[in-house]
C-alpha positions as YAML, in Angstrom:
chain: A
units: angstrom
residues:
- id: 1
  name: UNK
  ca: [15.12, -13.76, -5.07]
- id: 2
  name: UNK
  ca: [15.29, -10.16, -4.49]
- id: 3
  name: UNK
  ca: [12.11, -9.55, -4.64]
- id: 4
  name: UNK
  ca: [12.17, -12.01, -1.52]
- id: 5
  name: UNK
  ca: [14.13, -9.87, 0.20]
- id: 6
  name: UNK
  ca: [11.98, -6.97, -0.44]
- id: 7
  name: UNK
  ca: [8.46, -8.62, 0.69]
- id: 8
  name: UNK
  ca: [10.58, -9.84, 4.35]
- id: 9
  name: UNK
  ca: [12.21, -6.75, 5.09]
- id: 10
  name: UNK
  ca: [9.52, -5.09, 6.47]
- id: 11
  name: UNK
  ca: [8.62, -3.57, 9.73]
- id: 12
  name: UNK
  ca: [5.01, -5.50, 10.28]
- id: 13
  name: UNK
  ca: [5.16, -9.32, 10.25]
- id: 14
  name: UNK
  ca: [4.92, -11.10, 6.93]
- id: 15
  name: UNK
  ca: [2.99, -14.53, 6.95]
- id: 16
  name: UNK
  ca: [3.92, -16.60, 4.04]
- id: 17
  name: UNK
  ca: [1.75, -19.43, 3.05]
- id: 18
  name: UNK
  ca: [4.18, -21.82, 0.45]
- id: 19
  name: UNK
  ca: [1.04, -23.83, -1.71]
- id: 20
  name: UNK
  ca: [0.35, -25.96, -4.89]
- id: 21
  name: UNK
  ca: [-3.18, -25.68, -6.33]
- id: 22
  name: UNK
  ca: [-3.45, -29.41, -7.00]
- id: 23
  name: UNK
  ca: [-3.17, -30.21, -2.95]
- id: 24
  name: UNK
  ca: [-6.38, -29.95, -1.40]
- id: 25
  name: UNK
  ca: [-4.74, -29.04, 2.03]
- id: 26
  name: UNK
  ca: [-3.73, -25.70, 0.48]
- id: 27
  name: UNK
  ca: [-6.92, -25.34, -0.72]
- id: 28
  name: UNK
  ca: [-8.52, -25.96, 2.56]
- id: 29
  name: UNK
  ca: [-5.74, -22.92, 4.00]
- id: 30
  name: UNK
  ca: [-7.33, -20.27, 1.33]
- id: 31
  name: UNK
  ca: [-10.36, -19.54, 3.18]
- id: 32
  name: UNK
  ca: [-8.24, -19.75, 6.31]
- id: 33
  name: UNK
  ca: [-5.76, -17.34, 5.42]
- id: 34
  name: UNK
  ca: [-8.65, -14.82, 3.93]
- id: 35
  name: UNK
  ca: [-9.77, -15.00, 7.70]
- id: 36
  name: UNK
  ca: [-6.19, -14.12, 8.94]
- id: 37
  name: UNK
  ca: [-5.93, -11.28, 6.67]
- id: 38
  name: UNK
  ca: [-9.01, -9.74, 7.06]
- id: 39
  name: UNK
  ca: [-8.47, -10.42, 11.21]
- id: 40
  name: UNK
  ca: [-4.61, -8.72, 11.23]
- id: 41
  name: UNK
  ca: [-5.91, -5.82, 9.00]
- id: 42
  name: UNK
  ca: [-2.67, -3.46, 8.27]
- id: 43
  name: UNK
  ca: [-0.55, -4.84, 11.63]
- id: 44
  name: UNK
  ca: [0.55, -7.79, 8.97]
- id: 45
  name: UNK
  ca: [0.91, -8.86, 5.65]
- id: 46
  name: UNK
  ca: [-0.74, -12.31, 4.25]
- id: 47
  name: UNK
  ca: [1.44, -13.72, 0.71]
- id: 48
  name: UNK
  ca: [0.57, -16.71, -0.65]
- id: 49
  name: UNK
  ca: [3.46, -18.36, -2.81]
- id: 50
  name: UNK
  ca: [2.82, -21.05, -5.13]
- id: 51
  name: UNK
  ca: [5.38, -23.59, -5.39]
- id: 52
  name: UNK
  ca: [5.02, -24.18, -8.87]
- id: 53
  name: UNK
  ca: [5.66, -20.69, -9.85]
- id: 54
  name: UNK
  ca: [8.36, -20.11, -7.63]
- id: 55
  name: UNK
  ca: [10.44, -23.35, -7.55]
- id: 56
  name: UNK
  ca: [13.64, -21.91, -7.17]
- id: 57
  name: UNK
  ca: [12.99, -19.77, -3.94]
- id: 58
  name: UNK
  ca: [10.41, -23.04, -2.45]
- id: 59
  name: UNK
  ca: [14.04, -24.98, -3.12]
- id: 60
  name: UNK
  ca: [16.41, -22.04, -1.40]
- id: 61
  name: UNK
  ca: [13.73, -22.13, 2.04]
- id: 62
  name: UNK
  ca: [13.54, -26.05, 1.74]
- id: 63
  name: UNK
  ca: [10.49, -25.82, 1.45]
- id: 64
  name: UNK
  ca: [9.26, -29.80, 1.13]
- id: 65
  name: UNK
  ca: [5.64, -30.48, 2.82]
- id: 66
  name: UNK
  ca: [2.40, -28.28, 1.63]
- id: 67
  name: UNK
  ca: [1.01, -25.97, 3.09]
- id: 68
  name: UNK
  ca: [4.54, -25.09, 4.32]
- id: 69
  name: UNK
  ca: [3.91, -21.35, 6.27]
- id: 70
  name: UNK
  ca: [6.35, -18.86, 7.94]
- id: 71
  name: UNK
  ca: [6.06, -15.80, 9.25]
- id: 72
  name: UNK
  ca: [8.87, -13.19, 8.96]
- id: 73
  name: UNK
  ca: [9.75, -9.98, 10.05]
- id: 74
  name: UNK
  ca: [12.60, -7.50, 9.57]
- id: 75
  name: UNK
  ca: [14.18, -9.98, 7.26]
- id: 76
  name: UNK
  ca: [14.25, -12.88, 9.91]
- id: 77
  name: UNK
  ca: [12.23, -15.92, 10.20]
- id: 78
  name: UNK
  ca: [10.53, -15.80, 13.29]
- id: 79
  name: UNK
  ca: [8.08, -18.89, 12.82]
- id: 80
  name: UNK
  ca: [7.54, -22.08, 10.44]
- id: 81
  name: UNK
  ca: [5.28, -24.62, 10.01]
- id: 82
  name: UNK
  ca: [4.33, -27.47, 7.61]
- id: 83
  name: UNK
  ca: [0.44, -28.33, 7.44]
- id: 84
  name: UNK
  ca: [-2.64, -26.64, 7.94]
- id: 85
  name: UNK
  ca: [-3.75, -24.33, 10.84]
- id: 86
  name: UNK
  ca: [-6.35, -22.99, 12.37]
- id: 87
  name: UNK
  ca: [-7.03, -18.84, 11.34]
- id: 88
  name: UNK
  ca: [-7.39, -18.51, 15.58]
- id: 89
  name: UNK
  ca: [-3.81, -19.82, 15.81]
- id: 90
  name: UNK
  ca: [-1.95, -17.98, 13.15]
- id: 91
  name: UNK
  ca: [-3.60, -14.83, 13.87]
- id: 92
  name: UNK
  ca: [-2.00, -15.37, 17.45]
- id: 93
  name: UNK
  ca: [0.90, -16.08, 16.48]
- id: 94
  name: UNK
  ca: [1.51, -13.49, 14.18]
- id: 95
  name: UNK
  ca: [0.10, -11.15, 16.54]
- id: 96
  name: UNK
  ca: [3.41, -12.04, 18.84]
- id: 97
  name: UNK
  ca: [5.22, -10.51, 16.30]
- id: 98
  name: UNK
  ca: [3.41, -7.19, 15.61]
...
């Protein structure tokens, strides 16, 4: 959980995209979030978490539908979401943030 704390406490916004790699929505959000990343450049961060590897923290955030994504910044959540989204619509909203 530390580690948590590390990757939100940062000055540029941190999107976080909670996945499994047996739901085929998540997979549908990989391509999506490539987009995001590439579009946001160094203004923001893109860190995909699988749920499966990190049960304990996916517990701690609630985390219960998939794709589950938030976007944080100084420490704080600003912004979450269950369910896939367009790269045009996280890219704004992250950009509200930068």
């Amino acid at each position: 959980m530390s580690k948590f704390g590390e990757l939100i406490e940062t000055q540029v916004p941190v999107l976080l995209d909670f996945y499994a790699e047996w739901d085929d929505a998540c997979k549908g959000m990989h391509a999506v979030l490539r987009d995001v990343a590439a579009a946001l450049g160094d203004k923001a961060r893109v860190i995909k978490i699988d749920v499966d590897k990190n049960n304990e923290l996916a517990e701690a955030l609630r985390v219960k539908g998939l794709p589950t994504l938030m976007i944080y910044k100084n420490g704080e959540m600003k912004w979450r979401q269950s369910g896939e989204q367009d790269a045009n619509t996280l890219i704004g909203l992250v950009k509200e943030y930068v």
